[in-house]
Coordinates of C-alpha atoms and ligand atoms in Angstrom, one line a residue:
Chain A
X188 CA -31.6 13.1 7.7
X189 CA -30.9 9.6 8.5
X190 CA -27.2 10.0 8.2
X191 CA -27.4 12.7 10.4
X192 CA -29.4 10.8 12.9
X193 CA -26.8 8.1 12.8
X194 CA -24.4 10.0 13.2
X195 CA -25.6 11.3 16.4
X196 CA -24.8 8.0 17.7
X197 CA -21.1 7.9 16.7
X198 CA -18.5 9.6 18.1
X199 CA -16.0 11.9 16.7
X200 CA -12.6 10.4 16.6
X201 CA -10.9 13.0 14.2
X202 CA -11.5 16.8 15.1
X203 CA -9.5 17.8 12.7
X204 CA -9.2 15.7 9.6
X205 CA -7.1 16.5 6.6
X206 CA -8.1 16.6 3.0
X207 CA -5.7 17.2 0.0
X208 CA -8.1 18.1 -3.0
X209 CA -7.5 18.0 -6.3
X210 CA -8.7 20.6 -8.8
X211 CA -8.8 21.4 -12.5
X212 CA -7.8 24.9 -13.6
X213 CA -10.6 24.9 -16.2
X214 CA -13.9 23.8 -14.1
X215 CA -13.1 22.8 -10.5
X216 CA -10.8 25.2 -9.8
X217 CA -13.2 28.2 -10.8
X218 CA -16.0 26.6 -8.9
X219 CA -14.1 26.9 -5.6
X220 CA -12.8 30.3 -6.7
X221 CA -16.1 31.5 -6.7
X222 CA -17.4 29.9 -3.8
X223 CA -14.9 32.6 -2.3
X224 CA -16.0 35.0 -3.8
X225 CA -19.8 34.3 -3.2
X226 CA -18.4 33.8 0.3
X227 CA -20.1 30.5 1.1
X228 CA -19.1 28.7 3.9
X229 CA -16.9 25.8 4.0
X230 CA -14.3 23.7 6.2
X231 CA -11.1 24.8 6.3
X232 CA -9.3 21.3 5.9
X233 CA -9.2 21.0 2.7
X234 CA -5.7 21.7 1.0
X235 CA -6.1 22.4 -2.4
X236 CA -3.8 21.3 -5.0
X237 CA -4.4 22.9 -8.8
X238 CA -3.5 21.0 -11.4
X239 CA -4.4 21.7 -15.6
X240 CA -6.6 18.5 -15.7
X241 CA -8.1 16.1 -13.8
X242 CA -6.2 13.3 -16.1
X243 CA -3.2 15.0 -15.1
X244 CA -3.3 13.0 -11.1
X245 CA -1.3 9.9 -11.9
X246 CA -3.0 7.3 -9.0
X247 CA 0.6 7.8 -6.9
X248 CA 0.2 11.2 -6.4
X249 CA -3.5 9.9 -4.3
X250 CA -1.6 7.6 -2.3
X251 CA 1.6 9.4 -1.5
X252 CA -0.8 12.2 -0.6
X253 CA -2.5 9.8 2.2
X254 CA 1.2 8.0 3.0
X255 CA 2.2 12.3 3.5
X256 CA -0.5 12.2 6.1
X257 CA -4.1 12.8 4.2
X258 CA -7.0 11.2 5.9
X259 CA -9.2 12.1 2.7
X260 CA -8.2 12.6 -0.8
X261 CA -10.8 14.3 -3.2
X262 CA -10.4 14.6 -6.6
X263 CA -12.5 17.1 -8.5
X264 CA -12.8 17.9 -12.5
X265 CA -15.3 19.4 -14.9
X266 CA -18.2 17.0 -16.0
X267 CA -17.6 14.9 -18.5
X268 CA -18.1 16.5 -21.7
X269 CA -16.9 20.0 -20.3
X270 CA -13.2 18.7 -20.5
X271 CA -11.1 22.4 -21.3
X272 CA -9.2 19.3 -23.3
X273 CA -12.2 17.1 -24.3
X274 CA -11.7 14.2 -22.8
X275 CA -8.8 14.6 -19.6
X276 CA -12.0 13.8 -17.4
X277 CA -12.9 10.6 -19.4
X278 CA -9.4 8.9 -18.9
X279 CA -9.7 10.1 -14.9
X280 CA -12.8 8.5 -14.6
X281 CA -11.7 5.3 -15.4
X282 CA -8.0 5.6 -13.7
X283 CA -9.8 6.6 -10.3
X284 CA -12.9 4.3 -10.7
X285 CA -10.4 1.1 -10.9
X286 CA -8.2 3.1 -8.1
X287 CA -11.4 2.5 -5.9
X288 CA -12.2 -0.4 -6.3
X289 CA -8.3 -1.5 -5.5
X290 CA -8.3 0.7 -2.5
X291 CA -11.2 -1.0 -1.1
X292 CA -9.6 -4.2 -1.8
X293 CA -7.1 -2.9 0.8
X294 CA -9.4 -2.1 3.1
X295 CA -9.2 1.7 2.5
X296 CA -12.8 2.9 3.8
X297 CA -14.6 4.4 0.4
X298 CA -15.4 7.7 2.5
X299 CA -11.3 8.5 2.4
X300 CA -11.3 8.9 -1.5
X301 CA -14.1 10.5 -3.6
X302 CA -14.1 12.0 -7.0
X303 CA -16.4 14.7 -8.4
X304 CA -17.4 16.3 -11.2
X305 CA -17.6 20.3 -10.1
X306 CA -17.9 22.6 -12.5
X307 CA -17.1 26.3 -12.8
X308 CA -20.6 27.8 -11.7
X309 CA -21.3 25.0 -9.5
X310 CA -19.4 27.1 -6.0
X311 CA -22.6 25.8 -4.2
X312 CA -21.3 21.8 -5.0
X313 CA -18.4 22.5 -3.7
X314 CA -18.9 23.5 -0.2
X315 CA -21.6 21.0 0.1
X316 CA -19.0 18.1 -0.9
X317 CA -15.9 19.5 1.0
X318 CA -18.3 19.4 4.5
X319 CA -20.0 16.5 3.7
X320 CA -16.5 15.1 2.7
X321 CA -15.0 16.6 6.1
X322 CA -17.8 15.4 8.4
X323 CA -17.7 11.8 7.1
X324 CA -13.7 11.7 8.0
X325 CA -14.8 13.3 11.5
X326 CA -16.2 9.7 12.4
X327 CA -13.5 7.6 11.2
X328 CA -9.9 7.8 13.2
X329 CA -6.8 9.7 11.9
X330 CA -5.3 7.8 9.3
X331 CA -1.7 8.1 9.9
X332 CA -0.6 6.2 7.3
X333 CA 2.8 7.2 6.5
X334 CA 3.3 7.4 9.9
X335 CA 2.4 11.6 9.6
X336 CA -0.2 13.6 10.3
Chain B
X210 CA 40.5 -23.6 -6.7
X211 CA 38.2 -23.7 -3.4
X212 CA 34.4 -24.2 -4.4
X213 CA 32.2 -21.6 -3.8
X214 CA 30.3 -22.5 -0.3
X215 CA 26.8 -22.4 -1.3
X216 CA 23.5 -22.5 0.5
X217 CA 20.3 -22.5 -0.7
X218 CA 17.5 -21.5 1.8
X219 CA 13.5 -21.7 1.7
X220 CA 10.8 -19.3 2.9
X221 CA 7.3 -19.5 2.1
X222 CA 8.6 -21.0 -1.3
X223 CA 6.6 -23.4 -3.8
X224 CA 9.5 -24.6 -4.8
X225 CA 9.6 -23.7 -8.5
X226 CA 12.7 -21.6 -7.7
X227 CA 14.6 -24.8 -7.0
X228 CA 13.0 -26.8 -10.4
X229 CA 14.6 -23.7 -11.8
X230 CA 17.9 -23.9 -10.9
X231 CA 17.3 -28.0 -12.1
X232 CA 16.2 -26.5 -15.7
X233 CA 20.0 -25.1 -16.5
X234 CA 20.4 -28.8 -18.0
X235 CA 24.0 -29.5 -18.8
X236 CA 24.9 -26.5 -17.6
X237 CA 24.4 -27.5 -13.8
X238 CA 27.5 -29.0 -14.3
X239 CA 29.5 -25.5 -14.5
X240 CA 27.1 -24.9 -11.0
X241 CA 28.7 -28.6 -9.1
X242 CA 32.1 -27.6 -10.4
X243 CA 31.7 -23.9 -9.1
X244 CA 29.5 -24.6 -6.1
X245 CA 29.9 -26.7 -2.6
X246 CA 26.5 -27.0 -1.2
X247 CA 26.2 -26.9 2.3
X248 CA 23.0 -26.2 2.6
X249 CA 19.9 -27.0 0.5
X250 CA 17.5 -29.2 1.7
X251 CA 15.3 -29.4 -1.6
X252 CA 18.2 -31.3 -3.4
X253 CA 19.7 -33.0 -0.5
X254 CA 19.5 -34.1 3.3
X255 CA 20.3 -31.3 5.1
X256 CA 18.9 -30.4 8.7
X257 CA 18.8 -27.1 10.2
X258 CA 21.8 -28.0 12.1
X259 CA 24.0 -28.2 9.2
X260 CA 23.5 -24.5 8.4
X261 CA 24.1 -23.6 12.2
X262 CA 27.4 -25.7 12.3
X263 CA 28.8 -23.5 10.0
X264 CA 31.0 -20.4 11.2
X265 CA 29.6 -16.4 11.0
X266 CA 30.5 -15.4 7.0
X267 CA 31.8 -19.6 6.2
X268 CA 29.0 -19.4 3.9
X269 CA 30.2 -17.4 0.3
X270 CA 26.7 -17.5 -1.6
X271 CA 23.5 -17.7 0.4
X272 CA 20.6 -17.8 -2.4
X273 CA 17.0 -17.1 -0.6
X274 CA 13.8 -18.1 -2.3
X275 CA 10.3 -17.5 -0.7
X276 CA 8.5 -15.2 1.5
X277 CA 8.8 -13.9 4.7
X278 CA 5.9 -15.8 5.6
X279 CA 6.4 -17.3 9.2
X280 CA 8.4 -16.9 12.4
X281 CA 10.5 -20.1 11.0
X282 CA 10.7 -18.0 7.8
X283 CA 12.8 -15.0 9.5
X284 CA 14.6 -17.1 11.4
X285 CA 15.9 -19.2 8.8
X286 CA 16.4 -15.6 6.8
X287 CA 18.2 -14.2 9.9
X288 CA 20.7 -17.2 10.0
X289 CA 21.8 -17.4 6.1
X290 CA 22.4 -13.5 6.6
X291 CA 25.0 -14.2 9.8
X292 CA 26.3 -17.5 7.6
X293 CA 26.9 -16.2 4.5
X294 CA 29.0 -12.9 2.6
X295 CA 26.6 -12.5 0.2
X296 CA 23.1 -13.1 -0.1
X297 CA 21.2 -13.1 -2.9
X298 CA 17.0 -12.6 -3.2
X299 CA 16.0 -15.1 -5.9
X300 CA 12.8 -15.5 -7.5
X301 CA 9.6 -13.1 -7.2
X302 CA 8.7 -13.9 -3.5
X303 CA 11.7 -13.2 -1.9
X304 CA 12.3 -10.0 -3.9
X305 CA 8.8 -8.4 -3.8
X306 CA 6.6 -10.7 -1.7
X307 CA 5.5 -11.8 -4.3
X308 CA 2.3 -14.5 -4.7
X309 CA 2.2 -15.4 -1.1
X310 CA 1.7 -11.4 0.0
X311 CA -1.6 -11.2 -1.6
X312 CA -2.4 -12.8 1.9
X313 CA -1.7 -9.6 3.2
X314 CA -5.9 -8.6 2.4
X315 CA -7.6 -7.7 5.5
X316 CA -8.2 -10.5 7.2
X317 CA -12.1 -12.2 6.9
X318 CA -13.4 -14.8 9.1
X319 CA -15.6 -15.7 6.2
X320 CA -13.1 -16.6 4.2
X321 CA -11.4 -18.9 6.0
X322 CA -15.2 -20.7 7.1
X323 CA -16.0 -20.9 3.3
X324 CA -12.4 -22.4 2.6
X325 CA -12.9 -24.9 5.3
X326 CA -16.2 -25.2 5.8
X327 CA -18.8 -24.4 3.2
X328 CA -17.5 -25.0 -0.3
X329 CA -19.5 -27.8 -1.5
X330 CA -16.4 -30.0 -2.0
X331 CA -15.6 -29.6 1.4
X332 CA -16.2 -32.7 3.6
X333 CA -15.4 -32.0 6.8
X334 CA -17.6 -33.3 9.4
X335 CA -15.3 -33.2 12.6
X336 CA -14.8 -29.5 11.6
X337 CA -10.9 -29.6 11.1
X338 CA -9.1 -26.6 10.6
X339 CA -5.4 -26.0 10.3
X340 CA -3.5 -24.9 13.6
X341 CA -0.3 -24.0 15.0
X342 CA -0.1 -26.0 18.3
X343 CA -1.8 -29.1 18.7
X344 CA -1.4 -31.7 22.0
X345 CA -0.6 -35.0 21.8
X346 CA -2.7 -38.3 23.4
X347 CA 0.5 -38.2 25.2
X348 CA 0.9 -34.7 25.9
X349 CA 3.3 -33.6 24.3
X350 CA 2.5 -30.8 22.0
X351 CA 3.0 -30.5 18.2
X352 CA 4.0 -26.8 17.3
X353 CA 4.4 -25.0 13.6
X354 CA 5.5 -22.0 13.2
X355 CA 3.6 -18.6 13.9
X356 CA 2.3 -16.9 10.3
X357 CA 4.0 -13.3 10.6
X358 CA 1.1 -11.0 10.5
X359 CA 2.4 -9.8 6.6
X360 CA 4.1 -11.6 3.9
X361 CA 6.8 -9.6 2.6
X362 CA 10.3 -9.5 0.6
X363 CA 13.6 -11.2 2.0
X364 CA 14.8 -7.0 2.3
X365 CA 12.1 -6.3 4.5
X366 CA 14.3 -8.4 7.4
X367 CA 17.9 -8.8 6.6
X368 CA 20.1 -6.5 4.1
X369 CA 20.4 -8.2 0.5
X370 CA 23.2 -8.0 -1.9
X371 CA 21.9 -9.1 -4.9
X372 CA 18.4 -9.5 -6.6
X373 CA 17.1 -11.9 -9.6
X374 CA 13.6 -11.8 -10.1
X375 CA 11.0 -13.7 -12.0
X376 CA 8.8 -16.4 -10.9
X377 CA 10.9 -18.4 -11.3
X378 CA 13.8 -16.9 -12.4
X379 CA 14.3 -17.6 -15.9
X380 CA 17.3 -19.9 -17.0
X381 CA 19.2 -17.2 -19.0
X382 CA 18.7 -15.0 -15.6
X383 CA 20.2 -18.1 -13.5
X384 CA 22.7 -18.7 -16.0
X385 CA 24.0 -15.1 -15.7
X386 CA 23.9 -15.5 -11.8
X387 CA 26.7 -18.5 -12.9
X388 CA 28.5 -16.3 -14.5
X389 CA 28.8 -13.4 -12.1
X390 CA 29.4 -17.0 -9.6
X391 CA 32.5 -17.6 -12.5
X392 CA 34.2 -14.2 -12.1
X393 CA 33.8 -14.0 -8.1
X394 CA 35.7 -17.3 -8.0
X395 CA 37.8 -16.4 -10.3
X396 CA 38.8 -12.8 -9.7
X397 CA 37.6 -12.2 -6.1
X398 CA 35.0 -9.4 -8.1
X399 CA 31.4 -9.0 -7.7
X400 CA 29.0 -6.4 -8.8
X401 CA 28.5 -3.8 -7.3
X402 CA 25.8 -4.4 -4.3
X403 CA 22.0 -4.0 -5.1
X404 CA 22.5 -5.1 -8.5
X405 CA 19.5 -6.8 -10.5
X406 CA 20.3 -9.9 -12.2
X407 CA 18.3 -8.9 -15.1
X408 CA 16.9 -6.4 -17.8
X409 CA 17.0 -2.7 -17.4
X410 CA 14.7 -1.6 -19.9
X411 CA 11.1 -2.7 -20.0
X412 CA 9.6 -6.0 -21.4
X413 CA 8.5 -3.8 -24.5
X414 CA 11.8 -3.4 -25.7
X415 CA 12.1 -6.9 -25.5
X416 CA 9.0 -8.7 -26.9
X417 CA 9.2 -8.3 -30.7
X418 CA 5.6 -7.7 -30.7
X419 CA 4.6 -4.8 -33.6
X420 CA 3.1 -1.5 -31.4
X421 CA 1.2 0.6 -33.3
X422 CA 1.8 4.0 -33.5
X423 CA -1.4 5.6 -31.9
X424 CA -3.1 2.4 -29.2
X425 CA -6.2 2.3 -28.6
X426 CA -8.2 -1.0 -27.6
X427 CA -11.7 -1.1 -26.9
X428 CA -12.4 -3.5 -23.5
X429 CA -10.2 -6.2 -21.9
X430 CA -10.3 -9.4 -22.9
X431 CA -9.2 -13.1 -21.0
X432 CA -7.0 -14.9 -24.3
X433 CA -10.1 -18.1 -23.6
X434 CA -12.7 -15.0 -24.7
X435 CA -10.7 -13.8 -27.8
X436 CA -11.2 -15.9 -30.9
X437 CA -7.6 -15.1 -32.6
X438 CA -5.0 -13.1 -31.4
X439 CA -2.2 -11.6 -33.8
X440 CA 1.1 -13.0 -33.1
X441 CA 2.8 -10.2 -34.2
X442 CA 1.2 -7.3 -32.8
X443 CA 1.3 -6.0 -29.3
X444 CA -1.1 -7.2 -27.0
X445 CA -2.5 -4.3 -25.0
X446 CA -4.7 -2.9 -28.5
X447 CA -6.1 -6.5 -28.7
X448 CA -7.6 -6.2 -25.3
X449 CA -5.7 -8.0 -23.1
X450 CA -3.8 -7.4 -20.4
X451 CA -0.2 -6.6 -20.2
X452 CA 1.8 -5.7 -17.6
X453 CA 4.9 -5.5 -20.4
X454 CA 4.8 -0.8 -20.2
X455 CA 6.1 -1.3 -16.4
X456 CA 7.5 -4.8 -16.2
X457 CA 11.5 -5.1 -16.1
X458 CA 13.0 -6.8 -19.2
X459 CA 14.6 -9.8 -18.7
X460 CA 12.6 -13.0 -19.0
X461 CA 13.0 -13.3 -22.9
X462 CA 9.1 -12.2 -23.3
X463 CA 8.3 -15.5 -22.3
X464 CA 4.5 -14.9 -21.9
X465 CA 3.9 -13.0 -24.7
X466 CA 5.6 -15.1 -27.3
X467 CA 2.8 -17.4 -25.9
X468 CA 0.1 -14.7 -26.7
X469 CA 0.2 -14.6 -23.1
X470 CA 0.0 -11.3 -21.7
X471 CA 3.1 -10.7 -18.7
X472 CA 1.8 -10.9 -15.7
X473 CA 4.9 -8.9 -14.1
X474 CA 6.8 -11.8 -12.6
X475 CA 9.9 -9.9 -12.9
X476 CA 8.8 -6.7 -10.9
X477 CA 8.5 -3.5 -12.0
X478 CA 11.5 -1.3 -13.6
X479 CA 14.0 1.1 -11.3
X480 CA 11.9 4.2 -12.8
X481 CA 8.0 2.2 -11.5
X482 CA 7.9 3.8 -8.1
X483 CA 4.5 1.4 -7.9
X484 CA 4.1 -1.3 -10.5
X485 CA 0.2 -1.9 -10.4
X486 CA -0.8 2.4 -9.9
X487 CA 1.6 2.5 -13.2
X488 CA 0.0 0.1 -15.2
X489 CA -3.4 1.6 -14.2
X490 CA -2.3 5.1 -15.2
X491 CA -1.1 3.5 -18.5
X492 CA -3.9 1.1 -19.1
X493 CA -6.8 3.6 -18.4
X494 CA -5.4 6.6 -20.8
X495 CA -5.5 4.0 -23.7
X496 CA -9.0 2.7 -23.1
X497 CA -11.5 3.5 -25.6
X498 CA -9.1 6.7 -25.9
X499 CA -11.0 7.3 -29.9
X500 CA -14.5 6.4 -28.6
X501 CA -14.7 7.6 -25.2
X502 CA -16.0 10.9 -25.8
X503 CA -19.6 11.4 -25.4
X504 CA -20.2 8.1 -23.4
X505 CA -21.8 8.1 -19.7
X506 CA -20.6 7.1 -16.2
X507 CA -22.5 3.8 -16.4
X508 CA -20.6 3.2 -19.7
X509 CA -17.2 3.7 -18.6
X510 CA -18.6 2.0 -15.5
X511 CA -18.9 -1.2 -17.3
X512 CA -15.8 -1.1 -19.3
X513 CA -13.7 -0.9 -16.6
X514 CA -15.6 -3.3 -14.5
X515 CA -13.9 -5.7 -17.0
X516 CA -11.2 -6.0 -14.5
X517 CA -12.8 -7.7 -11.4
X518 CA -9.7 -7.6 -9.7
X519 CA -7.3 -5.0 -9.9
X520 CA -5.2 -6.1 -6.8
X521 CA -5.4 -10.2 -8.5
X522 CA -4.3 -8.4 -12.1
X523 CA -1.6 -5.6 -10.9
X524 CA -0.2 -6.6 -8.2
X525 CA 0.2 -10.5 -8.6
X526 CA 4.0 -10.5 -7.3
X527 CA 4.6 -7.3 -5.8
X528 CA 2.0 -6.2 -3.4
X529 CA 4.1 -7.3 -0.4
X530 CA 6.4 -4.4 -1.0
X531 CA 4.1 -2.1 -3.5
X532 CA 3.9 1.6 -2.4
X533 CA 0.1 0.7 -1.9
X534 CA 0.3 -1.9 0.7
X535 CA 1.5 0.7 3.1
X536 CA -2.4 2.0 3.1
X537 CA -3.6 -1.4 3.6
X538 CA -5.7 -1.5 6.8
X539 CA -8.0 -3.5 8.5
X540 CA -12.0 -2.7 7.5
X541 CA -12.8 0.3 9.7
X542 CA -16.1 1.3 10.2
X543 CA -18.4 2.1 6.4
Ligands
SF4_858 S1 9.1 -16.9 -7.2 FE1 7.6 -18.2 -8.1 S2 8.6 -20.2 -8.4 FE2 9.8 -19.0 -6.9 S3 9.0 -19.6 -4.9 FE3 7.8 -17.8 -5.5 S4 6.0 -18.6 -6.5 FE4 7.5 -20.3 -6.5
SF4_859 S1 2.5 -7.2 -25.9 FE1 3.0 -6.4 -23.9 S2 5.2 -6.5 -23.7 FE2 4.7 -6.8 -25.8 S3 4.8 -4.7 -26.7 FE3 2.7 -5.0 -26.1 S4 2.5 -4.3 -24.0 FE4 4.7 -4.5 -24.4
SF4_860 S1 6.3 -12.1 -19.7 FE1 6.0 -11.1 -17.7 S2 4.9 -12.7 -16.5 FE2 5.9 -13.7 -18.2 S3 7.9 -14.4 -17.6 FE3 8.2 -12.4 -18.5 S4 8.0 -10.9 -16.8 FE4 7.1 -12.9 -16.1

């Protein structure tokens, strides 16, 4: 409620913002497969990108896919201990946790780059974090970092 | 035979690159028979003038330590390119930006305040702080030149022919430089432009450290908090730090004959897109890889919190031209 109500304040500097979104096959990726089919509602700037595991996103692939003209990056696997391969998660967890911290070093805002656990009932989670996700970028200007949007 | 017209130019240098060239001992010898200095101001008295009397291409090797730090810094970048034939990047800054671009952070008022202002050792009543013009009892004005809003490598402003790495540049790296020096004098021959005066491989293949089959290390470590390290066996399943899986080969493993783990002086290999994202990739699947399983967020939290400084530890020479400093922006709004 409070965010919302600040919020109100701010302006919106990005209509349209861009998210490429990292999925596992396993959990992730069935979680927003059946938020399709349960038709729930959610944005359509997200651009999904399926991948086997959530181990499997080497920390480049995040930054080319904000210097290819991402304003958000969200990366998205089962919950630890649901691993399809035990522990893929585990390792992405700590690649993307020190990935943060170095991107705020930069001055990357932490709202640009998220990573969640969604499993494969959880459609609900999804849409939630994709708004909520999109809506934050709303208030923050295109990032244009490679120059593209 | 004609010597070699040589110049030796300085950026946003410590200097160390120069003490280098000092450390080839008797060898420096082969470098005053090879070599005509006409510029090089660390060694000898030269002015600014000296380089611009010089005629467009009079100048055959134009060596280039530092950063791209300061207006004077491109300037003096801009004029050894128009001087000389060939010029060549030596040393960590002027190849990758090296120490000097971790300046490149967003910019904080507060640090500079606490720098100059608050640190208990600080005593500075009249509030002095540094500036680039200041005037004169009798008027006239006393200028420096403008910091450039980056730091960056000597290739982000003028083409480059050749690159030696290190910080400094190692003497068996400086001693092939006098070589390749040799046959150009001798035979009119260089290699072929963009060549690396150094290893190909990576430092593993060249520290003699035992890796063990399956690695696995549990926490990072600073050498001062370890009570003994192995000699012989890799450093990374010890716990500490080594930037050896995505460093260029080169230096002789000079650190981690030391029990010193590399820092990455010498840049990352031709197949590391990003030296720092690739040792994080590389660190991170090794990391508790046989204990892992079954521990929390707040647990993993912790282990990698080890690491207070991932920009500090991975990117200590090369964030002025790392594939990540292209995101770096000033704070926006949280
Ligand atoms: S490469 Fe190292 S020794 Fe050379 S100028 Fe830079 S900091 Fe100094
Ligand atoms: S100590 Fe460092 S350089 Fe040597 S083998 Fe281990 S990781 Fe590689
Ligand atoms: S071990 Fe690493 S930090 Fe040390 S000299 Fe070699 S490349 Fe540089």
């Amino acid at each position: 409620m409070t965010s919302t109500m600040q919020r109100s304040h701010k302006e919106i500097k990005n209509t349209n913002p861009k998210i490429i979104m990292f999925l596992c096959r396993w959990c992730s990726g069935k979680g927003a497969d059946l938020a399709g089919t349960s038709r729930l509602q959610y944005p359509p700037n997200v651009l999904p990108i399926m991948v086997n595991c959530s181990s499997r996103i080497d920390p480049q692939l995040v930054i080319e896919a904000f210097l290819e003209g991402a304003d958000g990056v969200l990366i998205t696997g089962c919950h630890l201990g649901d691993c399809h391969y035990k522990t893929g998660n585990y390792k992405a967890y700590k690649r993307m946790t020190i990935l943060s911290k170095l991107l705020e070093q930069i001055g990357v805002n932490p709202k640009r780059f998220r990573l969640e656990w969604i499993s494969a009932t959880e459609a609900a989670k999804f849409a939630k974090i994709t708004t909520e996700m999109v809506e934050d970028l709303k208030y923050l200007e295109p990032y244009r970092k490679g120059g593209k949007r | 035979m004609a010597k070699l017209k040589t110049a030796i130019v300085l950026g946003a240098t410590c200097a160390g690159c120069d003490v280098a060239i000092l450390d080839l001992n008797e060898k420096i010898f082969e470098v005053d028979d090879l070599c005509e200095f006409v510029f090089w101001p660390t060694a000898m008295d030269f002015k600014i003038d000296d380089l611009l009397a010089l005629e467009d291409g009079e100048v055959d090797i134009g060596i280039y330590h530092g950063a791209i730090r300061t207006s004077e810094d491109l300037e003096m970048a801009e004029i050894l390119r128009k001087k000389a034939k060939v010029v060549v990047a030596f040393g960590a800054c002027a190849n990758f930006g090296g120490i000097p671009s971790l300046d490149n952070l967003p910019y904080d008022q507060s640090l500079f305040d606490l720098v100059y202002e608050q640190v208990p050792s600080m005593d500075n009543p009249q509030g002095t702080v540094p500036l680039e013009i200041i005037e004169l009892k009798s008027g006239d004005e006393l200028t420096l030149p403008k910091m450039l809003k980056d730091a960056g490598a000597l290739n982000s402003v003028i083409d480059v022919d050749y690159y030696v790495p290190g910080c400094p540049p190692m003497v068996p790296l400086i001693e092939k430089v006098v070589d390749v020096l040799k046959k150009f004098s001798e035979t009119g021959t260089l290699p072929p432009k963009g060549t690396v005066i150094a290893g190909e491989g990576t430092l593993c293949e060249e520290c003699g450290r035992e890796k063990p089959e399956q690695i696995s290390y549990h926490a990072f470590f600073s050498p001062q908090e370890t009570k003994k390290i192995d000699p012989d066996k890799c450093l990374i399943p010890q716990g500490i730090i080594c930037m050896g899986p995505a460093t260029r080969s080169g230096c002789g493993a000079l650190c981690t004959k030391m029990n010193v783990g590399c820092r990455g002086c010498m840049g990352p290999t031709v197949k590391v897109k990003d030296h720092g994202l690739k040792m994080i990739s590389a660190l991170t699947s090794l990391l508790e890889v046989d204990t892992e399983e079954g521990m929390t967020e707040e647990q993993l939290e912790k282990i990698v919190q080890r690491i207070p400084d991932p920009l500090g530890t991975f990117y200590r020479f090369t964030y002025g031209s790392s594939l990540i400093s292209k995101l770096h922006s000033d704070k926006e709004d949280k």
